[in-house]
């Protein structure tokens, strides 16, 4: 609970309120314009015995000191309990508890539960979201490993076919003075370049696809009254790692076809059709 604009409550505050962005939108003002405005409150209470709805007008004006950015939420106004002490409120539907330090959250939570309260913390939602994201990361990691193995096998097959198609060319190269090492490094270099370019191409397609997906999600979020978010993150070290990994895959995948090409007999290579 921390206002996006303005400040939080202080112990010395009297007749101060914090509102969410849904309240601000009702007045067709920007958050900056609404901050510092004075408003009057009317509280509606339902009598539990008769079911009759009563309203109480609070004579004092309340100054808006903070605004919470809560897109899509219902209009809410937060008032200090001390400012409502004269109202006939006997019980509360729920209460928000703010701890001074995150380290105290577990202790406070356990104490509230021991007192018989049903406790729901934002940390629970965050932990659940983190668990879901961890599962997604594992699943995507498995797909990535499978794709990497398939790509390596495909690259080995490609280099093997290239070797068969260029057998005569290898024979000519050997006949005019190329050494087995030259042939080996030629094929190995082609395989490494193929892996390197494949990594760059994959990164470009991945970033492009991520931006398209993120754009579609934000269109849906705006339509539902939510906030725009960035679902994907592309750290430089990760991009560099992918390029190096794809290059390494090219090196490993091209090693055996390159060694096979280096061992070809020049005469047999020239006769090959």
C-alpha positions as a printed NumPy array, in Angstrom:
array([[  0.   ,   0.   ,   0.   ],
       [  1.946,   2.976,  -1.303],
       [  0.474,   5.89 ,  -3.254],
       [  1.761,   6.264,  -6.793],
       [  1.313,  10.019,  -6.546],
       [  1.485,  12.005,  -3.336],
       [  2.318,  10.487,   0.049],
       [  1.158,   7.935,   2.597],
       [ -0.607,   8.631,   5.886],
       [  1.334,  10.014,   8.835],
       [  0.425,   9.715,  12.506],
       [ -0.259,  13.427,  12.799],
       [ -2.656,  13.497,   9.807],
       [ -6.238,  14.561,  10.394],
       [ -8.972,  14.674,   7.758],
       [ -6.72 ,  13.318,   5.025],
       [ -7.66 ,  10.687,   2.444],
       [ -5.974,   8.535,  -0.166],
       [ -8.012,   7.605,  -3.239],
       [ -7.444,   5.223,  -6.127],
       [ -7.347,   6.175,  -9.791],
       [-10.952,   5.031, -10.324],
       [-12.14 ,   7.833,  -8.015],
       [-10.076,  10.369,  -9.947],
       [-11.586,   9.245, -13.26 ],
       [-15.094,   9.994, -11.928],
       [-14.187,  13.687, -11.771],
       [-12.581,  13.741, -15.221],
       [ -9.358,  15.169, -13.791],
       [ -5.75 ,  14.104, -14.041],
       [ -4.155,  12.642, -10.88 ],
       [ -1.927,  15.708, -10.567],
       [ -4.974,  18.01 , -10.707],
       [ -6.924,  15.93 ,  -8.187],
       [ -4.069,  15.777,  -5.672],
       [ -4.583,  18.362,  -2.925],
       [ -8.306,  18.804,  -3.613],
       [-10.722,  18.892,  -0.674],
       [-13.721,  16.559,  -0.759],
       [-16.709,  15.856,   1.486],
       [-17.641,  12.304,   2.429],
       [-20.99 ,  10.66 ,   3.062],
       [-20.879,   7.213,   4.652],
       [-23.654,   4.673,   4.005],
       [-24.179,   2.04 ,   6.71 ],
       [-26.585,  -0.905,   6.745],
       [-28.322,  -1.766,  10.006],
       [-27.763,  -5.504,  10.509],
       [-30.986,  -5.962,  12.481],
       [-33.426,  -4.049,  10.283],
       [-31.518,  -4.021,   6.992],
       [-32.182,  -0.301,   6.758],
       [-29.55 ,   1.766,   4.982],
       [-28.553,   4.924,   6.827],
       [-26.202,   7.604,   5.672],
       [-24.065,   9.927,   7.708],
       [-22.624,  13.12 ,   6.331],
       [-19.226,  14.056,   7.73 ],
       [-19.098,  17.839,   8.187],
       [-15.324,  18.192,   7.827],
       [-13.656,  18.346,   4.444],
       [-10.915,  15.847,   3.607],
       [ -7.776,  16.674,   1.68 ],
       [ -6.534,  14.223,  -0.962],
       [ -2.879,  13.519,  -0.098],
       [ -2.226,  10.436,  -2.228],
       [ -3.471,   8.546,  -5.265],
       [ -3.141,   4.799,  -5.851],
       [ -2.804,   3.551,  -9.409],
       [ -5.331,   0.685,  -9.457],
       [ -6.537,   0.301, -13.035],
       [ -9.785,  -1.622, -13.322],
       [-10.529,  -1.494,  -9.575],
       [-13.752,  -0.121,  -8.126],
       [-13.586,   3.425,  -6.694],
       [-12.069,   3.316,  -3.209],
       [-11.269,   5.99 ,  -0.62 ],
       [ -8.937,   5.27 ,   2.297],
       [ -9.52 ,   7.184,   5.551],
       [ -7.771,   6.929,   8.914],
       [ -9.885,   5.176,  11.567],
       [ -9.377,   8.135,  13.909],
       [-11.312,  10.361,  11.485],
       [-14.343,   8.034,  11.61 ],
       [-14.509,   7.488,  15.376],
       [-17.809,   9.374,  15.678],
       [-19.607,   7.022,  13.261],
       [-21.62 ,   4.083,  14.668],
       [-19.339,   1.448,  13.14 ],
       [-19.195,  -1.708,  15.27 ],
       [-17.404,  -4.075,  12.92 ],
       [-15.397,  -4.117,   9.725],
       [-15.691,  -6.263,   6.638],
       [-11.918,  -6.356,   6.279],
       [ -8.87 ,  -4.416,   7.41 ],
       [ -5.52 ,  -3.763,   5.772],
       [ -2.416,  -4.198,   7.897],
       [  0.809,  -2.446,   6.951],
       [  4.121,  -3.665,   8.37 ],
       [  7.164,  -1.452,   8.829],
       [  9.593,  -3.986,   7.35 ],
       [  9.104,  -6.978,   5.07 ],
       [ 10.928,  -9.147,   7.607],
       [  8.053,  -8.609,  10.047],
       [  5.374,  -9.843,   7.657],
       [  5.604, -13.526,   8.579],
       [  5.462, -12.836,  12.323],
       [  2.508, -10.434,  12.004],
       [  0.691, -12.86 ,   9.727],
       [  1.072, -15.759,  12.172],
       [ -0.132, -13.608,  15.065],
       [ -3.246, -12.506,  13.154],
       [ -4.043, -16.11 ,  12.218],
       [ -3.644, -17.171,  15.867],
       [ -6.207, -14.486,  16.766],
       [ -8.729, -16.132,  14.436],
       [ -8.495, -13.775,  11.474],
       [ -8.486, -14.929,   7.867],
       [ -5.322, -13.413,   6.411],
       [ -4.573, -12.819,   2.755],
       [ -1.306, -11.105,   1.865],
       [ -0.057,  -9.677,  -1.396],
       [  3.006, -11.86 ,  -0.921],
       [  0.757, -14.927,  -1.36 ],
       [ -0.351, -13.704,  -4.771],
       [  3.232, -12.882,  -5.726],
       [  4.426, -16.317,  -4.598],
       [  1.684, -18.039,  -6.601],
       [  2.589, -15.967,  -9.659],
       [  6.27 , -16.825,  -9.182],
       [  5.419, -20.545,  -9.002],
       [  3.459, -20.305, -12.246],
       [  6.297, -18.439, -13.948],
       [  8.822, -21.009, -12.697],
       [  6.737, -23.81 , -14.213],
       [  6.497, -21.878, -17.478],
       [ 10.269, -21.365, -17.461],
       [ 10.868, -25.103, -16.952],
       [  8.464, -26.016, -19.775],
       [ 10.022, -23.46 , -22.122],
       [ 13.478, -24.679, -21.1  ],
       [ 12.526, -28.251, -22.038],
       [ 11.214, -27.042, -25.398],
       [ 14.447, -25.106, -25.876],
       [ 16.616, -28.165, -25.178],
       [ 14.545, -30.297, -27.564],
       [ 14.765, -27.592, -30.237],
       [ 18.529, -27.369, -29.687],
       [ 18.982, -31.132, -30.147],
       [ 16.788, -31.145, -33.262],
       [ 18.723, -28.177, -34.672],
       [ 22.035, -29.95 , -34.033],
       [ 20.821, -33.128, -35.766],
       [ 19.501, -31.068, -38.666],
       [ 22.817, -29.252, -38.994],
       [ 24.744, -32.558, -38.983],
       [ 22.479, -33.878, -41.746],
       [ 22.883, -30.654, -43.733],
       [ 26.673, -30.769, -43.51 ],
       [ 26.679, -34.493, -44.424],
       [ 24.574, -33.819, -47.523],
       [ 26.866, -30.9  , -48.377],
       [ 29.83 , -33.261, -48.066],
       [ 28.27 , -35.74 , -50.502],
       [ 27.375, -32.989, -52.977],
       [ 30.882, -31.503, -52.866],
       [ 32.912, -34.709, -52.907],
       [ 34.247, -33.977, -56.405],
       [ 35.064, -30.423, -55.335],
       [ 37.022, -31.795, -52.372],
       [ 38.956, -34.083, -54.722],
       [ 39.868, -31.136, -56.956],
       [ 40.925, -29.056, -53.931],
       [ 43.152, -31.875, -52.698],
       [ 44.594, -32.387, -56.194],
       [ 45.689, -28.743, -56.48 ],
       [ 47.425, -28.745, -53.113],
       [ 44.84 , -28.337, -50.339],
       [ 45.753, -30.279, -47.209],
       [ 43.312, -32.406, -45.167],
       [ 43.489, -29.686, -42.504],
       [ 42.402, -27.047, -45.054],
       [ 39.375, -29.137, -46.037],
       [ 38.516, -29.774, -42.407],
       [ 38.639, -26.087, -41.455],
       [ 36.612, -25.151, -44.545],
       [ 33.707, -27.404, -43.551],
       [ 34.038, -26.538, -39.88 ],
       [ 33.988, -22.825, -40.706],
       [ 30.83 , -23.216, -42.8  ],
       [ 29.125, -25.093, -39.967],
       [ 30.11 , -22.446, -37.396],
       [ 28.874, -19.619, -39.637],
       [ 25.592, -21.485, -40.187],
       [ 25.121, -21.856, -36.419],
       [ 26.04 , -18.205, -35.802],
       [ 23.609, -16.88 , -38.429],
       [ 20.928, -19.273, -37.172],
       [ 21.315, -17.862, -33.655],
       [ 21.017, -14.266, -34.87 ],
       [ 18.007, -15.167, -37.019],
       [ 16.346, -16.907, -34.081],
       [ 16.896, -13.9  , -31.82 ],
       [ 15.423, -11.511, -34.404],
       [ 12.361, -13.717, -34.914],
       [ 11.993, -14.209, -31.147],
       [ 12.107, -10.484, -30.362],
       [  9.721,  -9.693, -33.218],
       [  7.278, -12.406, -32.094],
       [  7.502, -11.247, -28.464],
       [  6.673,  -7.654, -29.423],
       [  3.693,  -8.807, -31.504],
       [  2.382, -10.978, -28.65 ],
       [  2.972,  -8.191, -26.105],
       [  1.131,  -5.733, -28.353],
       [ -1.891,  -8.059, -28.608],
       [ -1.934,  -8.626, -24.829],
       [ -1.859,  -4.863, -24.174],
       [ -4.733,  -4.311, -26.605],
       [ -6.75 ,  -6.824, -24.56 ],
       [ -5.588,  -5.21 , -21.289],
       [ -6.716,  -1.749, -22.429],
       [-10.066,  -3.143, -23.561],
       [-10.6  ,  -4.638, -20.093],
       [ -9.491,  -1.452, -18.332],
       [ -6.133,  -2.805, -17.199],
       [ -2.63 ,  -1.411, -17.407],
       [ -0.129,  -2.009, -20.171],
       [  2.647,  -4.422, -19.248],
       [  5.862,  -5.781, -20.727],
       [  5.773,  -9.567, -20.641],
       [  9.205, -10.153, -22.129],
       [ 12.691,  -9.079, -21.129],
       [ 15.773,  -9.347, -23.326],
       [ 18.963,  -8.844, -21.283],
       [ 22.116,  -8.338, -23.322],
       [ 23.919, -11.219, -21.599],
       [ 21.144, -13.622, -22.614],
       [ 21.246, -12.533, -26.26 ],
       [ 25.031, -12.939, -26.241],
       [ 24.665, -16.365, -24.605],
       [ 22.224, -17.541, -27.301],
       [ 24.567, -16.404, -30.079],
       [ 27.536, -18.154, -28.455],
       [ 25.486, -21.297, -27.81 ],
       [ 24.24 , -21.507, -31.404],
       [ 27.804, -20.971, -32.634],
       [ 29.016, -23.754, -30.338],
       [ 26.265, -26.05 , -31.644],
       [ 27.45 , -25.289, -35.176],
       [ 31.016, -26.138, -34.165],
       [ 30.057, -29.459, -32.536],
       [ 27.595, -30.434, -35.28 ],
       [ 30.131, -29.73 , -38.017],
       [ 33.049, -31.535, -36.389],
       [ 32.318, -35.076, -37.616],
       [ 31.336, -34.134, -41.206],
       [ 34.469, -31.927, -41.373],
       [ 36.693, -34.753, -40.135],
       [ 35.089, -37.132, -42.627],
       [ 35.727, -34.648, -45.443],
       [ 39.378, -34.312, -44.408],
       [ 39.861, -38.098, -44.561],
       [ 38.503, -38.504, -48.112],
       [ 40.92 , -40.075, -50.581],
       [ 41.553, -37.527, -53.378],
       [ 41.357, -40.168, -56.159],
       [ 38.127, -41.661, -54.823],
       [ 36.701, -38.159, -54.406],
       [ 37.458, -37.329, -58.06 ],
       [ 35.788, -40.561, -59.225],
       [ 32.687, -40.005, -57.038],
       [ 29.442, -39.335, -58.928]])
